[in-house]
């Protein structure tokens, strides 16, 4: 994707609509990139496995047991994936509510990432449903299980995806050259943002609240009545670390699309986010310490699970936190990126500890995901990256169209 | 810029809609309790059980399940699964071999019912906890939540069901009693209202203090269950989970659910306020 003609990406009125869409569906640039060579076979294999799963039942490709009914697809795809998607509500809060214009250039790519993460990772939930043809039941009809935390989470996923779609829609309108729609959709941004932040607060914590009733099943070092708050606070730095990580990748891969001005501000943005990460991680770690002391679990520390807990807390919370502080002071972008990777590993570890590793940790038969579950997970991730790449190469996500400047004033001025 | 009227109403509208959704969350829990309906239950007396497995066979027959395999054997714990709604195990205890029947406990305030987002799990007014396939979407949150690990899922079916004891709800509606109780040859199982059964249990303990430990498992566990157990030995010797909390499990997520409407009411106006405040500040800075 070396040469991209910005003006050609816009829909112009003299061509029929379907021709425009057909031309946009075609790949741009080279086909046989290393990423494509790796991802295409995995996506095809994943698709075959999904067909087998719906044909023969969940047990045919997963290792789920009666004791551990939620495995990799929930613990990693949904619970961890949604935490990583938290960057969208934090960045929109900073840009639209706090009016921090410095971060404006990354809003679109972050919202797009958040939306696709919800679409694919929360969408992966459907693969895990035993009776997916009833997925519509909690949304329409008289089957409202309103006293269920999962009911709340399901509704919030749906509503938040709509809010994110509205937040992102100006980019689609620009792509299609629909100026009137652009004006209307841009005017809805603030409402969507406020609604989206509220929804995020509740469902990020709600994912933790799902496990409140599993008291006694989750290892006491990971279970407390504060799981919702821990999940919420950690989603802030999980999301921002993802923004740093993904932003650095996009910066390299889509370099030509980014305007000179935004190229220059890239380091400043990462630098600022590092400080927010460091501080929220400090708050998170303090909370964990308080909960640990309150829980009086000292005796558990000298067990296998206790050492595992210490590894998570020190190796993947304290170390990246200190690294963020240090690299912020030294303005070392490389160390900030390293800290973001460590933080993300820590989040994966934490979510898997709550949902899988610490869940029925004393059961006779342990759940270990099958290779097929991992392939399906990878296929979902690769498909998301494909869609992301497709959108970024066509819509004004990273690059700016000439009349974007006017539109920005419309939102903020 | 001030918050203009249109924006204010937009936020107000969005908030109002969500509050409406939020309050419906609040109203729902525990409707059944408001009506004073007597829950039925079953009292299981392990001193009378001889491990003949008649309950297992009659259960399989009543619900069209495959004939149970295996027999109670000390040191081997057979579990209920997607093919067996009830099993009998034997434990070597300080007072010899003791049999224990396992099935759904039919909690008074079941975690699985609170967990279910489609109302597929239901606590009927008779006291049975039943599963309704026409509503279930197979998310298995009931299995995650159940403190007794009762609901079982058919992993090897394209149209899987949740298998669990229903206290023979269909038979109850016809005025019959559960199949296991009806066919028990030694009166180890007794059917009645939960209140009567608790009285009966305590009566047996008082009349034969040497024969029983002074405890009815299920009277308080998980806020009370419909299946009640009498035992000659402390319950941990019989493989019972004695760490089950005495209050109901839905109570654990109630606080979170109740905070939802408050956050929906409070957060949007605060965010709008911050937006307006920082907006004005930025304008002033520009003017200076």
XYZ file of C-alpha atoms in Angstrom:
701
model
C 0.000 0.000 0.000
C 2.715 2.371 -1.002
C 0.774 4.784 -3.151
C -2.673 5.838 -2.101
C -4.408 8.518 -4.011
C -6.354 10.432 -1.422
C -8.727 12.113 -3.840
C -9.681 8.809 -5.515
C -10.866 7.421 -2.204
C -13.714 9.863 -2.143
C -17.032 9.034 -3.729
C -17.814 11.376 -6.569
C -21.278 11.793 -7.931
C -20.643 11.015 -11.594
C -19.979 7.262 -11.044
C -22.780 4.792 -10.203
C -22.818 3.943 -6.480
C -22.320 0.208 -6.920
C -19.261 0.775 -9.105
C -17.760 2.918 -6.385
C -18.357 0.230 -3.743
C -17.024 -2.513 -6.016
C -13.835 -0.580 -6.674
C -13.450 0.104 -2.954
C -13.781 -3.594 -2.138
C -10.704 -4.403 -4.239
C -7.448 -4.685 -2.322
C -5.013 -1.832 -2.558
C -1.322 -2.413 -2.867
C 0.548 -5.692 -2.791
C -1.153 -8.995 -2.021
C 1.623 -11.258 -0.807
C 2.723 -9.442 2.317
C 4.041 -11.527 5.262
C 0.945 -10.598 7.272
C -1.389 -11.881 4.563
C 0.574 -15.105 4.128
C 0.249 -15.869 7.839
C -3.288 -14.630 8.386
C -5.126 -16.074 5.381
C -4.568 -19.801 6.197
C -5.478 -19.196 9.854
C -8.669 -17.364 8.890
C -9.683 -20.188 6.530
C -8.911 -22.827 9.169
C -10.839 -20.787 11.743
C -13.844 -20.635 9.442
C -13.782 -24.433 8.960
C -13.589 -24.919 12.732
C -16.531 -22.570 13.258
C -18.592 -24.633 10.802
C -17.684 -27.814 12.719
C -18.576 -26.102 15.997
C -22.112 -25.244 14.835
C -22.554 -28.646 13.245
C -21.307 -30.908 16.041
C -21.644 -28.750 19.144
C -19.233 -26.798 21.328
C -17.522 -29.905 22.667
C -16.288 -30.864 19.208
C -13.617 -28.165 19.110
C -13.403 -26.772 22.661
C -12.102 -28.287 25.892
C -14.844 -26.746 28.020
C -16.009 -28.827 30.969
C -19.033 -28.888 33.244
C -16.847 -27.248 35.944
C -15.346 -24.577 33.678
C -18.158 -23.538 31.327
C -16.451 -20.323 30.188
C -13.088 -20.763 28.504
C -10.763 -18.886 26.196
C -13.507 -17.400 24.019
C -15.091 -15.620 26.983
C -12.040 -15.109 29.201
C -9.784 -13.812 26.444
C -11.875 -12.720 23.465
C -14.662 -11.002 25.380
C -13.362 -10.057 28.843
C -9.789 -9.179 27.820
C -10.714 -7.807 24.390
C -13.234 -5.379 25.852
C -10.691 -4.157 28.436
C -8.288 -3.365 25.576
C -11.073 -1.540 23.772
C -11.363 0.798 26.780
C -9.072 3.298 25.073
C -12.004 4.638 23.068
C -13.985 5.940 26.020
C -10.886 7.364 27.740
C -9.667 9.208 24.639
C -13.137 10.545 23.746
C -13.436 11.722 27.353
C -10.140 13.562 27.081
C -10.825 15.095 23.675
C -14.543 15.915 23.730
C -15.249 16.380 27.435
C -11.954 17.779 28.723
C -11.268 19.488 25.376
C -7.653 18.329 25.236
C -7.035 19.157 21.567
C -3.589 17.604 21.648
C -5.149 14.152 21.334
C -7.638 15.030 18.631
C -5.641 13.489 15.795
C -5.935 9.970 17.259
C -9.639 10.045 18.167
C -10.854 8.485 14.932
C -8.414 5.619 14.832
C -9.032 4.852 18.505
C -12.816 4.917 18.109
C -12.553 2.732 14.993
C -10.413 0.285 16.928
C -12.832 0.302 19.845
C -15.827 -0.249 17.591
C -14.184 -3.123 15.704
C -13.008 -4.685 18.965
C -16.571 -4.700 20.263
C -17.926 -5.917 16.963
C -15.523 -8.849 16.732
C -14.711 -9.773 20.326
C -18.186 -9.269 21.716
C -19.365 -10.817 18.466
C -17.212 -13.850 19.267
C -19.661 -14.362 22.109
C -22.133 -15.708 19.564
C -19.699 -18.533 18.746
C -19.732 -19.491 22.403
C -23.530 -19.526 22.754
C -25.009 -22.997 22.832
C -28.326 -21.842 21.435
C -27.387 -18.734 19.429
C -30.730 -18.614 17.624
C -32.150 -17.252 20.893
C -29.590 -14.452 21.118
C -32.362 -12.031 20.242
C -34.375 -13.014 23.352
C -32.801 -10.556 25.823
C -33.213 -7.732 23.284
C -36.785 -8.178 22.090
C -39.743 -10.170 23.339
C -40.805 -10.790 26.898
C -37.630 -12.492 28.069
C -35.984 -9.629 29.933
C -33.815 -11.143 32.660
C -33.434 -7.702 34.177
C -31.897 -8.904 37.420
C -28.959 -10.410 35.534
C -25.595 -8.643 35.289
C -25.160 -10.324 31.913
C -28.401 -8.728 30.706
C -26.941 -5.343 31.565
C -23.632 -6.140 29.897
C -25.338 -7.428 26.741
C -27.482 -4.303 26.403
C -24.527 -2.052 27.063
C -22.446 -3.776 24.409
C -25.199 -3.174 21.920
C -25.862 0.449 22.890
C -22.172 1.272 23.115
C -21.561 -0.120 19.639
C -24.270 2.216 18.353
C -22.690 5.147 20.217
C -19.278 4.321 18.758
C -20.747 3.995 15.300
C -22.183 7.501 15.652
C -18.827 8.781 16.903
C -17.113 7.261 13.883
C -19.832 8.025 11.307
C -18.405 11.424 10.222
C -15.457 9.515 8.735
C -17.851 7.345 6.724
C -19.747 10.429 5.580
C -16.509 12.039 4.429
C -15.532 8.884 2.584
C -18.832 8.970 0.720
C -18.643 12.710 0.289
C -22.008 13.178 1.966
C -21.712 16.678 3.336
C -25.235 17.048 4.662
C -25.023 13.742 6.549
C -21.609 14.783 7.802
C -23.066 17.922 9.334
C -25.893 16.030 11.056
C -23.685 13.184 12.261
C -20.985 15.508 13.569
C -23.618 17.314 15.593
C -24.476 14.043 17.342
C -20.918 13.358 18.430
C -21.044 14.963 21.873
C -24.245 13.179 22.884
C -22.815 9.870 21.661
C -19.620 10.516 23.608
C -21.395 11.319 26.877
C -23.660 8.314 26.473
C -20.707 6.138 25.480
C -18.589 7.053 28.492
C -21.496 6.309 30.838
C -22.100 2.950 29.175
C -18.400 2.095 29.285
C -18.103 2.882 32.975
C -20.918 0.463 33.648
C -20.041 -2.429 31.383
C -16.294 -2.392 31.990
C -17.122 -2.821 35.668
C -20.052 -5.070 34.727
C -17.702 -7.615 33.176
C -16.119 -7.927 36.610
C -19.504 -7.955 38.314
C -20.391 -11.049 36.267
C -18.095 -13.001 38.546
C -19.486 -11.666 41.831
C -21.848 -14.634 42.174
C -18.973 -17.072 41.594
C -17.831 -16.489 45.164
C -16.025 -19.571 46.404
C -15.247 -20.686 42.856
C -12.654 -18.000 42.136
C -9.397 -18.156 44.075
C -9.677 -15.775 47.065
C -6.656 -13.753 45.913
C -8.626 -12.732 42.828
C -12.136 -12.643 44.261
C -13.383 -9.657 46.200
C -16.494 -7.555 46.173
C -14.360 -4.910 44.460
C -13.876 -6.845 41.202
C -16.102 -4.344 39.309
C -14.005 -1.367 40.446
C -10.740 -3.174 39.685
C -11.991 -4.068 36.208
C -13.046 -0.483 35.580
C -9.799 1.122 36.753
C -7.652 -1.398 34.909
C -9.628 -0.844 31.694
C -8.315 2.743 31.670
C -4.644 1.828 31.467
C -5.363 -1.357 29.492
C -7.109 0.730 26.837
C -4.444 3.450 26.810
C -1.604 0.906 26.595
C -3.399 -0.577 23.611
C -3.654 2.923 22.114
C 0.118 3.400 22.586
C 0.919 -0.029 21.154
C -1.519 0.077 18.277
C -0.715 3.751 17.595
C 2.962 2.926 17.219
C 2.168 0.100 14.814
C -0.209 2.244 12.743
C 2.415 5.009 12.729
C 4.830 2.620 11.006
C 2.403 0.784 8.716
C 0.293 3.734 7.584
C 3.047 6.365 7.783
C 2.277 7.902 4.370
C -1.310 8.631 5.351
C -0.454 10.629 8.445
C -0.050 14.358 7.871
C 3.253 15.979 8.744
C 1.694 17.883 11.607
C 0.323 14.661 13.148
C 3.591 12.832 12.589
C 5.244 15.465 14.726
C 2.619 15.270 17.471
C 2.813 11.444 17.635
C 5.568 11.361 20.271
C 3.938 14.045 22.339
C 0.693 12.044 22.449
C 2.424 8.814 23.508
C 4.371 10.749 26.113
C 1.193 12.231 27.590
C -0.617 8.899 27.639
C 2.320 7.287 29.455
C 1.802 9.607 32.396
C -1.928 8.837 32.598
C -1.121 5.112 32.506
C 1.464 5.454 35.260
C -0.938 7.302 37.545
C -3.952 5.046 36.979
C -1.730 2.005 37.487
C -0.583 3.494 40.765
C -4.227 3.912 41.795
C -4.975 0.352 40.679
C -2.024 -1.093 42.569
C -2.980 0.808 45.733
C -6.505 -0.602 45.446
C -5.126 -4.116 45.043
C -2.936 -3.662 48.148
C -5.887 -2.358 50.163
C -8.073 -5.266 49.053
C -5.321 -7.746 49.824
C -4.800 -6.414 53.341
C -8.531 -6.193 53.901
C -8.961 -9.808 52.753
C -6.354 -11.053 55.248
C -4.952 -13.521 52.754
C -1.324 -13.458 53.931
C -1.223 -17.216 54.415
C -2.183 -17.800 50.775
C 0.870 -15.985 49.432
C 3.198 -18.896 50.106
C 1.250 -21.273 47.865
C 1.631 -21.854 44.145
C -1.323 -19.607 43.398
C 0.088 -17.001 45.810
C 3.371 -16.815 43.929
C 1.426 -16.586 40.682
C -0.502 -13.659 42.200
C 2.746 -11.938 43.230
C 4.130 -12.417 39.727
C 1.068 -10.673 38.297
C 1.110 -7.840 40.823
C 4.850 -7.133 40.788
C 5.997 -8.323 37.372
C 3.062 -6.952 35.393
C 1.690 -4.072 37.465
C 4.529 -2.569 39.509
C 7.277 -3.048 36.918
C 5.382 -1.498 33.963
C 4.105 1.254 36.290
C 7.660 2.183 37.321
C 8.728 1.876 33.700
C 5.974 4.288 32.648
C 7.024 6.801 35.331
C 10.696 6.457 34.433
C 10.238 6.642 30.673
C 7.917 9.608 31.085
C 10.564 11.496 33.070
C 13.271 10.528 30.592
C 10.978 11.077 27.592
C 12.062 7.685 26.267
C 9.531 6.562 23.670
C 11.049 3.096 23.315
C 10.647 2.362 27.042
C 7.079 3.682 26.952
C 6.278 1.163 24.218
C 7.934 -1.575 26.239
C 5.871 -0.579 29.280
C 2.693 -0.689 27.193
C 3.462 -4.257 26.080
C 4.176 -5.359 29.664
C 0.955 -3.710 30.832
C -1.043 -5.497 28.164
C 0.482 -8.845 29.116
C -0.452 -8.037 32.718
C -4.047 -7.343 31.728
C -4.254 -10.630 29.818
C -2.821 -12.398 32.852
C -5.239 -10.702 35.238
C -8.351 -11.377 33.169
C -7.366 -14.996 32.559
C -6.600 -15.445 36.263
C -10.091 -14.308 37.204
C -11.943 -16.082 34.422
C -9.995 -19.299 33.766
C -6.857 -19.958 35.827
C -8.302 -18.987 39.205
C -11.776 -20.290 38.328
C -12.391 -23.620 40.059
C -8.633 -23.660 40.577
C -8.919 -26.764 42.743
C -11.025 -28.779 40.258
C -9.753 -32.289 39.519
C -9.640 -31.716 35.759
C -8.118 -28.417 34.681
C -9.330 -26.586 31.618
C -6.648 -25.922 29.026
C -7.872 -24.427 25.736
C -7.601 -26.715 22.714
C -5.488 -25.642 19.736
C -8.743 -25.218 17.828
C -10.038 -22.637 20.307
C -6.777 -20.739 19.895
C -6.987 -20.879 16.089
C -10.550 -19.519 16.154
C -9.417 -16.724 18.490
C -6.539 -15.858 16.160
C -8.877 -15.970 13.167
C -11.186 -13.460 14.901
C -8.241 -11.154 15.654
C -6.887 -11.373 12.096
C -10.304 -10.712 10.585
C -10.563 -7.608 12.747
C -7.160 -6.407 11.560
C -8.205 -7.016 7.950
C -11.345 -4.911 8.386
C -9.351 -2.257 10.226
C -6.823 -2.085 7.402
C -9.586 -1.948 4.806
C -11.265 0.988 6.553
C -8.053 2.908 7.249
C -6.974 2.603 3.610
C -10.272 4.030 2.392
C -11.801 6.345 4.925
C -10.202 9.445 6.409
C -9.172 7.834 9.701
C -5.504 8.724 9.929
C -5.293 11.190 7.067
C -7.204 14.413 6.851
C -9.356 15.461 3.930
C -9.350 19.118 2.920
C -12.711 19.874 4.466
C -12.059 18.061 7.725
C -10.719 21.270 9.157
C -14.075 22.933 8.721
C -15.835 20.003 10.337
C -13.581 20.080 13.384
C -14.669 23.592 14.035
C -18.224 22.411 13.762
C -17.738 19.958 16.614
C -15.533 21.937 18.893
C -16.327 25.539 18.067
C -20.793 28.854 24.595
C -23.560 27.823 26.862
C -25.095 24.397 26.721
C -27.757 25.110 24.164
C -31.265 23.920 24.692
C -31.199 21.327 21.943
C -28.074 19.644 23.307
C -29.522 19.713 26.790
C -32.654 17.919 25.662
C -30.648 15.392 23.690
C -28.648 14.431 26.753
C -31.790 14.533 28.858
C -33.555 12.234 26.425
C -30.698 9.754 26.322
C -30.496 9.806 30.110
C -34.242 9.403 30.496
C -34.307 6.383 28.208
C -31.525 4.752 30.122
C -33.121 5.526 33.477
C -36.264 3.833 32.236
C -34.122 0.834 31.405
C -32.329 1.171 34.720
C -35.428 1.289 36.878
C -36.808 -1.809 35.247
C -33.621 -3.452 36.481
C -34.473 -2.399 39.964
C -38.058 -3.521 40.036
C -37.572 -7.096 38.945
C -35.776 -9.122 41.641
C -37.779 -11.414 43.873
C -41.309 -10.890 42.777
C -42.199 -14.341 44.011
C -41.448 -13.482 47.589
C -44.038 -10.772 47.793
C -46.838 -13.284 47.418
C -46.858 -15.584 50.423
C -46.631 -18.845 48.519
C -45.430 -21.979 50.218
C -42.430 -23.522 48.485
C -42.348 -27.280 48.318
C -39.209 -29.240 49.079
C -37.735 -32.670 49.762
C -36.177 -33.906 52.990
C -33.421 -36.473 52.461
C -32.505 -38.578 55.485
C -29.132 -40.198 54.817
C -29.572 -42.545 57.810
C -32.457 -44.214 55.951
C -30.865 -44.371 52.505
C -29.556 -47.824 51.546
C -28.079 -46.789 48.193
C -30.430 -48.902 46.072
C -30.396 -46.291 43.253
C -34.171 -46.591 42.747
C -34.277 -42.781 42.703
C -31.690 -42.703 39.899
C -33.605 -45.203 37.793
C -37.023 -43.680 38.375
C -35.608 -40.216 37.571
C -34.117 -41.439 34.294
C -37.403 -43.115 33.410
C -39.535 -40.084 34.298
C -37.426 -37.726 32.183
C -36.515 -40.015 29.279
C -32.821 -40.123 30.124
C -30.468 -43.093 29.544
C -30.376 -45.742 32.250
C -27.794 -44.816 34.907
C -24.519 -46.730 34.866
C -22.298 -47.619 37.806
C -23.147 -48.110 41.454
C -22.228 -46.288 44.674
C -18.704 -47.254 45.617
C -16.599 -45.870 48.465
C -13.792 -43.610 47.252
C -15.437 -43.042 43.877
C -17.480 -39.895 43.438
C -19.986 -40.116 40.639
C -21.175 -36.737 39.481
C -24.423 -35.569 38.039
C -23.931 -34.794 34.370
C -25.850 -34.042 31.191
C -27.251 -37.601 31.252
C -27.985 -37.995 34.987
C -29.992 -35.506 36.975
C -29.351 -37.324 40.230
C -26.731 -39.749 41.574
C -26.171 -41.579 44.875
C -22.653 -41.836 46.296
C -21.311 -43.611 49.366
C -18.771 -42.154 51.780
C -16.629 -43.915 54.372
C -17.179 -41.899 57.535
C -16.442 -42.072 61.259
C -19.786 -43.879 61.587
C -19.505 -46.347 58.712
C -20.754 -46.075 55.163
C -23.216 -43.247 54.550
C -25.094 -42.674 51.293
C -25.735 -39.247 49.831
C -28.062 -38.358 46.981
C -27.069 -35.390 44.823
C -29.323 -33.261 42.625
C -30.329 -29.612 42.246
C -30.862 -28.010 45.663
C -33.668 -25.720 44.396
C -32.499 -22.610 46.271
C -35.155 -20.228 47.554
C -33.275 -17.402 45.835
C -31.350 -19.195 43.106
C -28.132 -17.772 41.675
C -28.898 -19.371 38.300
C -32.228 -17.534 38.036
C -30.626 -14.198 38.908
C -27.855 -14.934 36.398
C -30.163 -15.794 33.510
C -30.549 -12.902 31.077
C -33.456 -14.492 29.205
C -35.516 -15.770 32.144
C -34.942 -19.323 30.905
C -34.171 -20.346 34.480
C -37.226 -19.858 36.603
C -38.142 -20.362 40.228
C -41.752 -21.519 40.047
C -44.252 -20.682 42.741
C -44.191 -24.358 43.732
C -40.478 -24.023 44.522
C -38.965 -25.899 41.574
C -36.128 -24.292 39.654
C -36.814 -25.138 36.027
C -35.087 -24.505 32.689
C -37.030 -23.389 29.636
C -35.430 -24.204 26.308
C -37.537 -21.793 24.285
C -35.857 -18.880 26.057
C -32.306 -20.118 26.737
C -29.494 -18.884 24.491
C -26.935 -21.263 25.938
C -24.585 -18.696 27.509
C -23.956 -20.989 30.525
C -23.816 -18.095 33.007
C -26.100 -20.213 35.201
C -23.328 -22.811 35.410
C -20.774 -20.139 36.326
C -23.025 -18.796 39.071
C -24.476 -21.938 40.665
C -22.688 -22.525 43.984
C -23.554 -26.234 43.803
C -22.407 -26.711 40.179
C -25.762 -28.193 39.201
C -26.766 -27.102 35.667
C -25.128 -29.373 33.090
C -24.673 -28.516 29.419
C -24.667 -30.851 26.421
C -21.346 -29.926 24.836
C -21.680 -32.542 22.114
C -24.966 -31.425 20.625
C -25.759 -28.851 17.959
C -29.004 -28.163 19.817
C -27.801 -28.435 23.402
C -30.026 -28.318 26.464
C -29.284 -27.549 30.098
C -29.920 -30.698 32.083
C -30.965 -30.331 35.705
C -33.411 -31.674 38.269
C -36.747 -29.852 38.088
C -38.204 -31.446 41.227
C -40.474 -33.134 38.651
C -42.252 -29.873 37.938
C -44.534 -31.517 35.338
C -45.631 -34.111 37.903
C -46.170 -31.434 40.569
C -48.549 -29.621 38.243
C -50.537 -32.859 37.840
C -50.759 -33.123 41.614
C -48.188 -35.922 41.820
C -44.989 -35.928 43.863
C -41.431 -36.182 42.434
C -40.583 -39.591 40.925
C -37.596 -40.180 43.215
C -39.670 -39.537 46.330
C -42.572 -41.685 45.155
C -40.378 -44.686 44.397
C -37.996 -44.558 47.370
C -38.469 -47.968 49.087
C -37.118 -46.874 52.467
C -38.757 -43.454 52.948
C -35.349 -41.783 52.829
C -37.000 -39.029 50.800
C -39.988 -37.049 52.011
C -41.968 -34.492 50.047
C -43.827 -31.550 51.595
C -43.789 -27.805 52.038
C -40.383 -26.493 53.005
C -41.735 -25.232 56.337
C -43.168 -28.646 57.287
C -39.972 -30.409 56.264
C -37.781 -28.204 58.430
C -40.088 -28.943 61.378
C -39.961 -32.651 60.576
C -36.165 -32.565 60.318
C -35.747 -30.884 63.684
C -38.261 -33.291 65.198
C -36.202 -36.288 64.046
C -33.019 -34.716 65.418
C -34.637 -34.018 68.797
C -36.192 -37.492 69.038
C -32.970 -39.307 68.092
C -30.107 -37.033 69.154
C -27.582 -39.904 68.927
C -28.507 -40.741 65.368
C -28.080 -37.276 63.785
C -25.781 -34.302 63.915
C -27.770 -31.285 65.047
C -27.802 -29.594 61.666
C -30.053 -29.513 58.599
C -28.003 -28.842 55.485
C -30.052 -26.561 53.265
C -31.926 -24.741 56.008
C -29.598 -21.757 55.700
C -27.159 -22.619 52.895
C -27.300 -20.091 50.048
C -30.177 -18.395 51.858
C -32.155 -21.639 52.129
C -32.758 -24.513 49.707
C -35.733 -26.752 48.995
C -33.704 -29.948 49.335
C -32.852 -30.516 52.982
C -30.364 -33.069 54.305
C -30.109 -34.972 57.585
C -26.840 -36.747 58.385
C -25.317 -38.948 61.129
C -21.904 -37.314 60.661
C -20.669 -33.735 60.120
C -21.465 -32.739 56.570
C -17.890 -32.149 55.415
C -17.333 -35.921 55.813
C -19.994 -36.442 53.164
C -18.379 -34.250 50.542
C -20.767 -31.332 51.130
C -19.483 -27.852 50.446
C -19.612 -26.419 53.958
C -18.199 -23.051 52.838
C -21.412 -22.109 51.058
C -22.467 -18.719 52.378
C -25.617 -18.504 54.469
C -27.080 -15.536 52.613
C -28.432 -15.764 49.086
C -26.084 -15.548 46.091
C -28.073 -12.970 44.079
C -27.384 -10.671 47.052
C -23.733 -10.543 45.905
C -24.422 -8.659 42.702
C -27.375 -6.621 44.011
C -25.189 -3.706 45.079
C -23.705 -3.432 41.627
C -27.083 -3.634 39.912
C -28.549 -0.974 42.197
C -25.691 1.407 41.413
C -26.516 1.290 37.696
C -29.484 3.722 37.685
C -27.584 6.166 39.917
C -24.617 6.231 37.564
C -26.934 6.694 34.604
C -28.544 9.673 36.310
C -25.390 11.250 37.714
C -22.668 10.747 35.131
C -24.138 12.397 31.989
C -24.895 15.774 33.632
C -21.472 15.769 35.291
C -19.805 15.055 31.939
C -21.860 17.785 30.287
C -20.841 20.183 33.065
C -17.142 19.375 32.675
C -17.466 19.778 28.921
C -18.963 23.213 29.317
C -16.466 24.316 31.950
C -13.378 23.290 29.965
C -14.865 24.699 26.782
C -15.206 28.174 28.295
C -11.741 27.984 29.759
C -10.226 27.207 26.389
C -12.113 30.098 24.804
C -10.826 32.534 27.410
C -7.285 31.355 26.871
C -7.680 31.955 23.164
C -8.987 35.449 23.763
C -6.148 36.449 26.032
